[in-house]
Coordinates of C-alpha atoms in Angstrom, one line a residue:
Chain A
M1 CA 120.8 135.6 113.8
V2 CA 118.8 138.8 112.9
H3 CA 117.9 141.6 115.3
I4 CA 114.8 143.5 114.4
L5 CA 113.5 146.2 116.7
G6 CA 115.6 144.7 119.5
T7 CA 114.2 141.2 119.2
L8 CA 116.5 138.4 118.2
L9 CA 115.3 136.0 115.5
K10 CA 117.3 132.8 115.4
D11 CA 118.5 131.6 112.0
H12 CA 117.0 128.1 112.1
F13 CA 113.5 129.2 112.9
K14 CA 110.8 129.3 110.3
V15 CA 110.0 132.9 109.6
K16 CA 106.3 132.5 110.4
Y17 CA 107.1 131.2 113.9
A18 CA 110.1 133.5 114.4
L19 CA 107.9 136.6 113.9
T20 CA 105.7 135.5 116.9
K21 CA 108.7 136.3 119.1
F22 CA 107.6 140.0 118.8
Y23 CA 105.3 141.2 121.6
G24 CA 102.0 141.8 119.8
I25 CA 102.4 139.3 117.0
G26 CA 100.8 135.9 117.2
V27 CA 100.3 133.1 114.6
N28 CA 97.6 134.9 112.6
R29 CA 99.5 138.3 112.4
S30 CA 102.6 136.4 111.5
N31 CA 100.9 134.7 108.6
Q32 CA 99.5 138.0 107.4
L33 CA 103.0 139.5 107.6
C34 CA 104.5 136.6 105.6
A35 CA 101.9 137.0 102.9
R36 CA 102.5 140.8 102.8
F37 CA 106.3 140.3 102.2
Q38 CA 105.9 137.2 99.9
I39 CA 107.6 134.8 102.3
H40 CA 106.8 131.2 101.7
D41 CA 105.6 128.8 104.5
T42 CA 108.9 126.9 105.0
C43 CA 111.3 129.9 104.7
R44 CA 113.9 130.0 107.5
V45 CA 115.2 133.3 108.9
K46 CA 118.7 132.6 107.4
E47 CA 117.1 132.5 103.9
L48 CA 115.6 136.0 104.1
T49 CA 117.2 138.5 101.8
P50 CA 118.5 141.8 103.3
Y51 CA 115.8 143.6 101.4
Q52 CA 113.1 141.5 103.1
I53 CA 114.6 142.0 106.5
T54 CA 114.7 145.8 106.0
A55 CA 111.1 145.8 104.7
I56 CA 109.9 143.8 107.8
A57 CA 111.8 146.1 110.2
S58 CA 110.6 149.3 108.5
F59 CA 107.0 148.0 108.5
L60 CA 107.0 147.0 112.1
S61 CA 108.5 150.2 113.3
S62 CA 105.3 152.0 112.1
P63 CA 102.7 149.8 110.6
S64 CA 100.1 152.6 110.3
T65 CA 102.3 154.6 107.9
A66 CA 103.1 151.8 105.6
P67 CA 102.2 152.3 101.9
A68 CA 99.1 150.9 100.4
L69 CA 99.3 147.4 98.9
P70 CA 99.5 147.2 95.1
Q71 CA 96.9 145.2 93.2
Y72 CA 99.0 143.1 90.9
P73 CA 97.4 142.2 87.6
L74 CA 97.5 138.4 87.0
A75 CA 98.0 136.9 83.5
P76 CA 94.9 135.2 82.0
P77 CA 95.7 131.9 80.0
T78 CA 95.8 133.8 76.7
F79 CA 98.3 136.4 77.9
T80 CA 101.5 136.7 75.9
P81 CA 104.3 138.5 77.9
P82 CA 106.4 141.2 76.2
P83 CA 109.9 140.2 75.3
P84 CA 112.6 139.8 78.0
N85 CA 114.5 142.9 76.9
T86 CA 111.6 145.2 77.7
A87 CA 112.8 148.0 80.1
S88 CA 111.5 147.5 83.6
S89 CA 111.1 151.3 83.9
D90 CA 108.5 151.2 81.1
L91 CA 106.6 148.3 82.8
L92 CA 106.7 150.1 86.1
A93 CA 105.4 153.4 84.6
K94 CA 102.5 151.5 82.9
F95 CA 101.7 149.6 86.2
K96 CA 101.7 152.9 88.2
A97 CA 99.3 154.5 85.7
Q98 CA 97.1 151.5 86.0
Q99 CA 97.2 151.5 89.8
A100 CA 96.2 155.2 90.0
N101 CA 93.0 154.5 88.1
A102 CA 92.2 151.2 89.9
P103 CA 89.2 151.1 92.3
P104 CA 89.9 150.0 95.8
L105 CA 89.9 146.2 96.3
K106 CA 86.6 144.6 97.4
M107 CA 86.1 141.3 99.1
K108 CA 82.6 139.9 99.6
N109 CA 81.1 143.3 98.4
K110 CA 83.0 145.2 101.1
E111 CA 86.1 147.4 100.7
W112 CA 89.1 145.4 101.9
R113 CA 90.6 146.8 105.1
D114 CA 94.2 146.0 105.9
P115 CA 94.3 144.1 109.2
L116 CA 97.9 145.1 109.7
K117 CA 97.2 148.8 109.6
S118 CA 96.2 148.9 113.2
L119 CA 99.0 146.5 114.3
K120 CA 101.0 147.6 117.4
V121 CA 104.1 145.8 118.5
E122 CA 106.6 145.9 121.4
S123 CA 106.9 149.3 123.1
D124 CA 103.8 150.8 121.3
L125 CA 101.6 148.0 122.5
R126 CA 103.0 148.1 126.0
N127 CA 102.4 151.9 126.2
E128 CA 98.8 151.4 125.0
I129 CA 98.2 148.8 127.7
R130 CA 99.6 151.1 130.4
E131 CA 97.5 154.0 129.1
N132 CA 94.4 151.9 129.2
I133 CA 95.1 151.0 132.9
A134 CA 95.9 154.6 133.7
H135 CA 92.6 155.7 132.1
Q136 CA 90.6 153.2 134.1
R137 CA 92.2 154.6 137.3
M138 CA 91.7 158.2 136.3
I139 CA 88.0 157.8 135.8
G140 CA 87.7 156.0 139.1
S141 CA 86.3 152.7 137.8
Y142 CA 86.2 149.3 139.5
V143 CA 88.8 148.0 137.0
G144 CA 91.2 150.8 137.9
R145 CA 90.8 150.2 141.6
R146 CA 91.4 146.5 141.2
H147 CA 94.6 147.2 139.3
A148 CA 95.7 149.5 142.0
M149 CA 95.1 146.9 144.7
H150 CA 96.9 144.1 142.7
L151 CA 93.7 142.0 142.7
P152 CA 91.8 140.2 139.9
V153 CA 89.9 142.5 137.7
R154 CA 87.4 140.3 135.9
G155 CA 85.3 139.0 138.8
Q156 CA 87.5 136.0 139.7
N157 CA 87.3 134.5 143.2
T158 CA 89.9 135.8 145.7
Q159 CA 89.2 133.4 148.6
N160 CA 91.9 131.2 147.2
N161 CA 93.9 131.5 143.9
A162 CA 94.5 135.1 143.1
R163 CA 98.3 134.6 142.8
T164 CA 98.8 135.8 139.2
A165 CA 96.7 138.9 139.8
K166 CA 98.6 139.7 143.0
K167 CA 101.9 139.3 141.1
L168 CA 101.1 141.1 137.8
N169 CA 98.1 143.5 138.2
T170 CA 99.8 146.8 138.8
M171 CA 99.4 150.4 137.6
E172 CA 102.8 150.3 136.0
R173 CA 102.2 147.1 134.1
W174 CA 104.9 146.7 131.4
Chain T
M1 CA 115.7 84.0 89.5
S2 CA 113.5 80.9 89.4
L3 CA 111.3 79.6 92.1
L4 CA 113.3 76.3 92.1
A5 CA 116.7 77.9 92.7
S6 CA 115.4 80.2 95.6
N7 CA 113.6 77.2 97.1
A8 CA 116.8 75.1 97.1
R9 CA 118.6 78.0 98.8
H10 CA 115.9 78.1 101.5
V11 CA 116.0 74.4 102.0
A12 CA 119.8 74.6 102.5
L13 CA 119.3 77.3 105.1
V14 CA 116.7 75.3 107.0
Q15 CA 118.9 72.2 107.1
K16 CA 121.8 74.3 108.4
S17 CA 119.6 75.7 111.2
L18 CA 118.3 72.2 112.1
A19 CA 121.8 70.9 112.5
A20 CA 122.7 73.9 114.7
G21 CA 119.5 73.4 116.7
A22 CA 120.3 69.8 117.4
L23 CA 123.7 70.9 118.8
R24 CA 122.0 73.4 121.1
A25 CA 119.5 70.9 122.5
A26 CA 122.3 68.5 123.4
S27 CA 124.3 71.2 125.3
Q28 CA 121.3 72.6 127.3
P29 CA 120.7 71.2 130.8
A30 CA 117.2 70.3 132.0
K31 CA 115.3 73.3 133.5
A32 CA 113.5 73.0 136.8
A33 CA 109.9 74.3 137.1
P34 CA 109.8 77.7 138.9
K35 CA 108.3 77.7 142.4
E36 CA 104.9 79.4 142.9
R37 CA 105.1 82.3 145.2
K38 CA 102.1 84.3 146.6
A39 CA 102.9 88.0 146.7
A40 CA 101.9 89.8 150.0
Q41 CA 98.8 91.8 149.2
S42 CA 96.9 94.3 151.3
I43 CA 93.6 95.1 149.6
G44 CA 91.6 97.9 151.2
G45 CA 94.4 98.8 153.7
V46 CA 95.6 97.4 156.9
K47 CA 93.4 97.2 160.1
K48 CA 94.2 99.4 163.1
G49 CA 96.9 98.0 165.3
R50 CA 98.1 95.5 162.7
K51 CA 100.6 97.9 161.0
E52 CA 103.7 96.4 162.7
K53 CA 102.7 92.9 161.8
W54 CA 102.2 94.0 158.1
E55 CA 105.6 95.6 158.0
T56 CA 107.4 92.6 159.4
K57 CA 105.6 90.4 156.8
K58 CA 106.8 92.7 154.0
K59 CA 110.3 92.6 155.3
Q60 CA 110.3 88.8 155.2
E61 CA 109.0 89.1 151.6
K62 CA 112.0 91.2 150.7
I63 CA 114.4 88.7 152.1
H64 CA 112.8 86.0 150.0
K65 CA 113.1 88.2 146.9
T66 CA 116.8 88.9 147.4
K67 CA 117.4 85.2 147.6
D68 CA 115.6 84.6 144.3
I69 CA 117.7 87.0 142.2
P70 CA 120.0 84.9 140.1
R71 CA 123.6 85.7 139.6
F72 CA 124.2 86.6 136.0
T73 CA 127.0 84.9 134.2
R74 CA 128.2 85.4 130.7
M75 CA 126.4 83.1 128.2
A76 CA 128.6 80.6 126.4
E77 CA 129.8 81.6 123.0
T78 CA 128.4 78.5 121.3
K79 CA 125.0 79.2 122.9
L80 CA 125.0 82.8 121.5
M81 CA 125.5 81.5 118.0
M82 CA 122.6 79.1 118.1
P83 CA 119.3 79.9 116.4
K84 CA 116.4 80.1 118.7
T85 CA 114.0 77.8 116.9
F86 CA 114.4 74.7 115.0
Q87 CA 111.9 75.4 112.2
R88 CA 112.9 78.9 111.2
P89 CA 116.4 80.3 111.3
A90 CA 116.9 83.3 113.5
T91 CA 120.4 83.9 112.0
L92 CA 120.5 86.5 109.3
P93 CA 120.7 85.0 105.8
E94 CA 124.0 85.7 104.1
A95 CA 122.2 88.0 101.6
F96 CA 121.5 90.5 104.3
K97 CA 124.9 90.5 105.9
A98 CA 126.9 93.7 105.4
G99 CA 129.2 93.5 102.4
S100 CA 127.4 90.5 100.9
G101 CA 126.7 92.5 97.8
H102 CA 123.4 90.9 97.2
V103 CA 121.6 92.6 94.4
L104 CA 118.7 91.5 92.2
E105 CA 120.1 90.4 88.9
L106 CA 117.5 91.5 86.3
P107 CA 117.8 92.3 82.6
L108 CA 118.1 96.0 81.8
F109 CA 115.2 98.1 80.9
G110 CA 115.3 99.0 77.2
R111 CA 114.0 98.4 73.7
E112 CA 115.2 94.7 73.7
T113 CA 113.5 93.8 76.9
L114 CA 110.2 95.6 76.3
V115 CA 108.7 92.9 74.1
P116 CA 105.4 90.9 74.5
R117 CA 107.1 87.7 75.7
N118 CA 108.6 89.7 78.7
V119 CA 105.2 90.8 80.0
G120 CA 105.2 89.8 83.7
K121 CA 109.0 89.8 84.0
A122 CA 110.9 92.3 86.0
V123 CA 113.5 94.6 84.5
S124 CA 116.0 96.9 86.3
Y125 CA 117.2 100.4 85.5
S126 CA 120.6 101.6 84.6
D127 CA 123.0 102.9 87.2
A128 CA 124.3 105.8 85.1
P129 CA 124.7 109.1 86.9
N130 CA 122.4 110.9 84.5
N131 CA 119.5 108.5 85.0
A132 CA 116.3 110.5 85.2
A133 CA 115.3 108.9 88.5
K134 CA 118.6 109.9 90.1
V135 CA 118.6 113.4 88.7
F136 CA 114.9 114.5 89.0
G137 CA 114.0 112.3 91.9
L138 CA 111.0 110.0 92.3
P139 CA 107.4 110.2 93.7
R140 CA 107.4 109.6 97.5
K141 CA 105.9 106.1 97.6
M142 CA 108.0 104.8 94.8
F143 CA 111.1 106.2 96.5
F144 CA 110.3 104.3 99.7
E145 CA 109.8 101.1 97.7
Y146 CA 113.1 101.5 95.9
R147 CA 114.8 102.2 99.2
I148 CA 113.8 98.8 100.5
L149 CA 114.6 96.9 97.2
S150 CA 118.2 96.1 96.6
S151 CA 118.1 97.5 93.1
P152 CA 115.4 99.7 91.5
C153 CA 113.2 97.6 89.1
S154 CA 109.7 97.2 87.9
V155 CA 107.6 94.7 86.1
V156 CA 106.8 94.9 82.3
R157 CA 103.1 95.2 81.9
D158 CA 100.7 95.3 78.9
V159 CA 100.3 99.0 79.6
T160 CA 104.1 99.5 79.4
L161 CA 104.1 98.1 75.9
Q162 CA 101.2 100.4 75.0
A163 CA 103.1 103.4 76.5
V164 CA 106.2 102.5 74.4
E165 CA 104.0 102.2 71.3
T166 CA 102.5 105.6 72.0
L167 CA 105.9 107.2 72.5
E168 CA 107.2 105.7 69.3
K169 CA 104.2 107.3 67.4
A170 CA 104.7 110.6 69.2
K171 CA 108.4 110.7 68.4
A172 CA 107.9 112.2 64.9
S173 CA 104.9 114.4 65.7
S174 CA 104.1 117.5 67.6
S175 CA 103.3 117.3 71.3
L176 CA 99.9 118.8 70.5
D177 CA 98.8 115.4 69.3
S178 CA 100.2 113.5 72.4
R179 CA 98.9 115.1 75.6
I180 CA 98.1 112.2 77.8
V181 CA 96.8 112.0 81.4
L182 CA 97.2 108.6 83.2
H183 CA 94.4 107.9 85.6
G184 CA 93.0 105.0 87.5
R185 CA 92.4 103.6 90.9
A186 CA 94.7 104.6 93.8
G187 CA 97.7 102.3 93.7
C188 CA 97.1 100.9 90.2
G189 CA 100.6 101.9 88.9
K190 CA 100.2 105.3 87.3
S191 CA 103.5 106.7 88.7
F192 CA 105.3 103.5 87.9
L193 CA 104.1 103.6 84.3
L194 CA 105.1 107.3 84.0
H195 CA 108.5 106.5 85.3
Q196 CA 108.9 103.6 82.8
A197 CA 107.9 106.0 80.0
V198 CA 110.6 108.5 81.2
Q199 CA 113.2 105.7 81.4
Y200 CA 112.3 104.5 77.9
A201 CA 112.5 108.0 76.5
Q202 CA 115.9 108.6 78.0
A203 CA 117.2 105.3 76.8
E204 CA 116.0 106.2 73.3
G205 CA 117.8 109.6 73.3
W206 CA 114.9 111.9 74.0
V207 CA 115.3 115.1 76.0
V208 CA 113.6 114.3 79.3
F209 CA 111.9 116.9 81.6
Y210 CA 110.5 114.9 84.5
V211 CA 108.6 116.4 87.4
P212 CA 108.0 113.6 89.8
R213 CA 106.3 115.7 92.6
A214 CA 104.4 118.6 91.0
A215 CA 102.8 119.2 94.4
S216 CA 106.2 120.5 95.6
L217 CA 105.9 123.4 93.1
V218 CA 102.6 124.6 94.7
N219 CA 102.9 123.8 98.4
S220 CA 104.6 127.0 99.4
T221 CA 108.1 125.5 99.9
T222 CA 110.1 127.6 97.5
T223 CA 110.6 131.4 97.1
F224 CA 108.2 133.3 95.0
A225 CA 108.2 136.9 93.7
Y226 CA 105.8 138.8 91.5
D227 CA 107.1 139.8 88.0
L228 CA 105.5 142.7 86.1
R229 CA 106.6 141.5 82.7
T230 CA 105.0 138.0 82.8
Q231 CA 102.2 139.1 85.3
T232 CA 102.8 135.9 87.2
Y233 CA 104.7 135.0 90.4
L234 CA 108.2 133.7 89.5
Q235 CA 109.7 130.9 91.4
P236 CA 113.5 131.6 91.3
H237 CA 114.9 128.8 93.4
A238 CA 112.6 126.2 91.9
S239 CA 113.6 127.3 88.4
Y240 CA 117.2 127.2 89.4
R241 CA 116.9 123.6 90.6
T242 CA 114.9 122.6 87.5
L243 CA 117.6 124.0 85.3
D244 CA 120.3 122.1 87.2
K245 CA 118.4 118.9 86.9
L246 CA 117.6 119.4 83.2
F247 CA 121.3 120.0 82.6
K248 CA 122.5 116.9 84.5
A249 CA 120.0 114.6 82.8
N250 CA 120.4 115.9 79.3
S251 CA 123.9 117.5 79.2
A252 CA 125.0 115.5 76.2
L253 CA 122.0 116.5 74.1
F254 CA 122.1 120.2 75.2
A255 CA 125.7 120.4 74.1
K256 CA 124.5 119.6 70.5
L257 CA 121.6 122.1 70.4
P258 CA 122.5 125.7 69.5
M259 CA 120.2 128.6 70.4
K260 CA 118.3 130.0 67.4
K261 CA 117.3 133.3 69.1
A262 CA 119.5 135.5 71.3
L263 CA 118.4 136.0 74.9
V264 CA 118.7 139.7 75.8
T265 CA 117.5 140.9 79.2
E266 CA 118.5 143.8 81.4
K267 CA 121.1 141.6 83.1
L268 CA 121.9 139.0 80.4
N269 CA 123.1 139.1 76.8
V270 CA 123.4 135.6 75.4
P271 CA 124.0 135.5 71.6
A272 CA 122.3 133.2 69.2
G273 CA 124.4 130.1 68.5
T274 CA 125.3 129.5 72.1
T275 CA 124.6 125.9 73.1
L276 CA 121.8 125.2 75.5
A277 CA 124.4 123.6 77.8
D278 CA 126.3 127.0 78.0
L279 CA 123.0 128.9 78.5
V280 CA 122.2 126.8 81.5
Q281 CA 125.6 127.2 83.0
I282 CA 125.3 131.0 82.7
A283 CA 122.1 130.8 84.8
L284 CA 123.6 128.3 87.3
K285 CA 126.5 130.6 88.0
D286 CA 124.2 133.1 89.7
R287 CA 123.5 131.4 93.1
S288 CA 120.8 134.0 94.0
A289 CA 118.7 132.5 91.1
G290 CA 117.9 135.9 89.7
N291 CA 118.0 134.9 86.1
S292 CA 116.7 131.3 86.4
A293 CA 113.1 131.8 85.5
V294 CA 113.9 133.8 82.3
V295 CA 116.5 131.3 81.3
L296 CA 114.2 128.3 81.9
D297 CA 111.6 130.0 79.7
A298 CA 114.2 130.6 77.0
L299 CA 115.4 127.0 77.2
T300 CA 111.9 125.6 76.8
S301 CA 111.3 127.9 73.9
E302 CA 114.4 126.6 72.2
L303 CA 113.4 123.0 72.9
Q304 CA 110.0 123.7 71.4
A305 CA 111.6 124.9 68.1
Q306 CA 114.3 122.2 67.7
T307 CA 113.6 119.0 65.7
Q308 CA 116.8 117.1 66.4
F309 CA 115.6 115.3 69.6
P310 CA 112.1 114.6 70.6
V311 CA 111.2 116.0 74.1
L312 CA 109.2 114.3 76.8
L313 CA 107.5 116.4 79.5
A314 CA 106.4 114.0 82.2
V315 CA 104.6 115.3 85.2
D316 CA 103.3 113.3 88.2
D317 CA 100.8 114.9 90.7
F318 CA 99.3 116.8 87.8
Q319 CA 96.1 117.6 89.6
A320 CA 98.0 119.8 92.0
L321 CA 98.5 122.3 89.1
L322 CA 94.8 122.6 88.4
Q323 CA 93.7 124.4 91.6
D324 CA 94.6 127.0 94.2
S325 CA 98.2 126.6 95.4
S326 CA 99.3 127.0 99.1
Y327 CA 100.9 130.3 98.3
K328 CA 99.1 133.5 99.5
D329 CA 99.2 137.0 97.9
H330 CA 99.5 140.3 99.8
F331 CA 95.8 140.2 100.7
L332 CA 96.1 136.6 102.0
R333 CA 94.1 135.2 99.1
P334 CA 95.4 131.9 97.7
I335 CA 97.4 132.2 94.5
K336 CA 96.1 129.9 91.7
A337 CA 98.7 127.4 90.4
N338 CA 98.4 128.8 86.9
H339 CA 99.7 132.2 88.2
L340 CA 103.0 130.6 89.3
S341 CA 105.7 130.4 86.7
L342 CA 106.7 126.7 86.8
P343 CA 103.1 125.3 86.9
R344 CA 102.1 127.8 84.2
L345 CA 105.0 126.5 82.0
I346 CA 103.7 122.9 82.4
L347 CA 100.1 123.9 81.9
D348 CA 100.9 125.8 78.7
F349 CA 102.5 122.6 77.3
A350 CA 99.7 120.4 78.6
S351 CA 97.0 122.6 77.1
G352 CA 98.7 122.9 73.8
K353 CA 99.2 126.6 74.0
R354 CA 103.0 125.8 73.6
T355 CA 104.1 122.7 71.8
F356 CA 107.2 120.8 71.2
A357 CA 107.9 120.3 67.4
K358 CA 108.6 116.7 68.3
G359 CA 107.6 115.0 71.5
A360 CA 104.9 114.3 74.0
V361 CA 103.4 115.5 77.3
V362 CA 102.5 112.7 79.6
T363 CA 101.0 113.4 83.0
A364 CA 99.7 111.3 85.9
L365 CA 97.1 112.0 88.5
T366 CA 97.5 111.1 92.2
N367 CA 94.5 110.1 94.1
S368 CA 96.3 109.7 97.4
D369 CA 97.2 113.3 98.1
T370 CA 94.6 114.8 100.5
N371 CA 96.2 118.3 100.2
F372 CA 95.5 118.4 96.5
N373 CA 92.5 116.4 95.5
V374 CA 91.5 115.8 91.8
P375 CA 89.5 118.9 90.9
L376 CA 86.1 118.9 89.2
E377 CA 87.3 120.4 85.9
I378 CA 89.6 117.4 85.1
Q379 CA 87.0 114.9 86.4
D380 CA 84.6 116.4 83.8
A381 CA 87.1 116.5 81.0
L382 CA 88.2 112.9 81.4
D383 CA 84.9 111.6 82.6
L384 CA 86.5 110.1 85.8
P385 CA 84.4 107.9 88.1
R386 CA 83.1 109.9 91.0
A387 CA 82.6 108.8 94.6
H388 CA 79.6 111.1 95.1
P389 CA 77.2 112.7 92.6
V390 CA 78.2 116.2 91.5
S391 CA 75.8 119.0 90.6
R392 CA 76.0 121.0 87.4
Y393 CA 75.7 124.1 89.6
Q394 CA 78.9 123.4 91.5
R395 CA 81.4 126.1 90.5
R396 CA 84.1 125.2 87.8
D397 CA 87.0 127.5 87.0
G398 CA 86.9 128.7 83.4
D399 CA 90.7 129.1 83.2
V400 CA 91.3 125.5 84.4
Q401 CA 88.6 124.2 82.1
G402 CA 90.6 125.8 79.2
Y403 CA 93.8 124.2 80.4
V404 CA 92.3 120.6 80.6
H405 CA 90.5 120.9 77.2
G406 CA 91.9 118.4 74.7
L407 CA 93.8 116.2 77.1
T408 CA 93.5 112.5 76.3
G409 CA 92.9 110.2 79.3
F410 CA 94.5 106.8 79.5
K411 CA 92.9 104.6 82.1
L412 CA 95.1 102.0 83.8
P413 CA 93.3 98.7 84.5
D414 CA 92.2 98.4 88.1
R415 CA 93.7 95.0 88.5
M416 CA 97.1 93.6 87.5
S417 CA 96.8 90.4 85.5
S418 CA 98.0 87.2 87.3
D419 CA 101.2 87.0 85.2
E420 CA 102.1 90.6 86.0
M421 CA 101.4 90.0 89.7
A422 CA 103.5 86.9 89.7
G423 CA 106.4 88.9 88.3
L424 CA 105.9 91.5 91.0
F425 CA 105.8 88.7 93.6
S426 CA 109.0 87.2 92.2
V427 CA 110.8 90.5 92.7
W428 CA 110.1 90.6 96.4
K429 CA 110.7 86.9 96.9
D430 CA 114.1 87.0 95.1
D431 CA 115.0 90.0 97.2
M432 CA 114.6 87.9 100.4
A433 CA 111.7 90.1 101.7
L434 CA 109.2 87.3 102.4
T435 CA 108.7 85.7 105.8
T436 CA 107.4 82.4 104.5
D437 CA 108.3 79.7 102.1
K438 CA 104.7 78.8 101.2
Y439 CA 104.8 80.9 98.1
D440 CA 101.7 79.7 96.3
E441 CA 99.5 80.1 99.3
L442 CA 100.9 83.6 100.1
F443 CA 100.6 84.8 96.5
L444 CA 97.1 83.7 95.9
S445 CA 95.8 84.9 99.3
K446 CA 97.4 88.3 98.9
Y447 CA 96.3 88.6 95.3
V448 CA 92.7 88.1 96.3
E449 CA 92.9 90.2 99.4
S450 CA 94.4 93.2 97.5
D451 CA 91.9 92.7 94.5
G452 CA 94.8 92.9 92.1
N453 CA 95.9 96.3 93.3
P454 CA 99.7 96.4 93.0
R455 CA 100.3 98.9 95.9
D456 CA 98.1 97.0 98.3
F457 CA 99.6 93.7 97.2
V458 CA 103.1 94.8 98.1
W459 CA 102.5 97.1 101.1
K460 CA 99.5 95.6 102.7
G461 CA 100.0 92.1 101.5
L462 CA 103.6 91.0 101.2
L463 CA 105.3 93.5 103.5
S464 CA 102.6 93.6 106.2
T465 CA 101.8 89.9 106.6
F466 CA 102.3 88.0 109.8
S467 CA 102.2 84.6 108.2
T468 CA 105.2 82.4 108.6

């Protein structure tokens, strides 16, 4: 059992499905997160290392301020690795020097944009939704009025069947 | 087991059931024919004013029904024991009863049994705890088959003897000269032949490194982590399990092989002269598998250099290592199999970049895995038959082309010969798996229906037939 940002993730769940328990993360975002933290498809929550859990928690607390992703060099078939006693600090220094000079990653001739940079979860997302509704009301739009009246917003019929709207469409949603 | 002996057993069983059946017929009273009853039906509803009449009619029906319900009494013990038909016994043959200890009695697989006069005869494998099949596992479909059979066995074929001959030649030469890929139609026996080669090598005292399901290395089911030194993604837990299996299968041989070079890393310091068995134990002590990849690499380097024992690297599902894996990098791009540590290790040996001083690399393709199809590069290299025409302009990966260059293809025949098929038939017949005693008719019909394909013959022929 792991608690991240107030959400409980049960041990026996696969991580890629457990992450969907966060408000604001669905299956696609979950796959992107697992790829970011090098979590394989069948990894269960109980198999996560403390380092990975901390990394996920710190990322989700503020996705926009996360560090840029490194572009790892991949060995061609003729590559001979240095001996096992090479100091990792030397390798890291060489890698950082390489990264500093590396051009930004391009995919299909366009610069790659991190889809998780604009990710919002839990309270941040709820606040954003509330702000959006408040903005609609403030400018006096139709959408704002419908929210205030607890009625459907998107042009649905109200003769019958507006129950969900009557229950959930409020100004203080979330 | 001869046809005659099993026939005699079957005849005895039928005679026993016939006697029991006669006893049952005598004890059964004559049954009266059941009365015909018309159920009350109202199609299209009941007319106005006739509802009460309809309801009284239904009530009468109910009374009739309650009278028809028989009183259930316990069946006589003698009746319960009786078989239900005269012609075929419904009682379980003794061989299937719990604790009967029925096991196929077949000669053991080895140098003495792998001779031309035994082609078409079945041989069984040893039950030793270090048996490669027990330690490394088996391909899925072979595993299912061995779960049904009372003891694991297979038929000696012409190709088995060819494989044995090839291994004998490869024993004294570098693995660079013996890099073989078994290919052929789906179900023609590639995995079985590879397994036979592994069993032979183990029986002859080779060091055996068997990977029965290479697809499990690339289907994103184990941990992976990027390593700056090797510039590949290490697979710590897969490496740990591989080390464990290598040790269990080859512990006696590893105990006799000392390390020629010391292994020094930031966390380990293993001096030269340590036996490979001790090296593996050092890695296995760390349950977090932190050192496993480095130790596996060192172990294979030592096996490369030593000349005391020939080494067999046998890989099934080889085509899974020649394309994109199911793992994804940070940017959600698929990671190529040759950038993962274990597949890369296998590919280095298969391509000849690394070689065993004495030994062979034998791999087998799988045509039945839809997740990992046979890629174009190896189709070109081995000139495999194609279902559809392929354009020269279709993209081929240069790295993969490099890895498959120099591989020797060994095509298994599409059809088993009638002698070999008869041997396969005898295995299932002697293991009491057949539902009929008309053996000749069953054998010939299924042989023709399956077009000599061993898998179809067993699974779609013998085990799926409704004939009695």
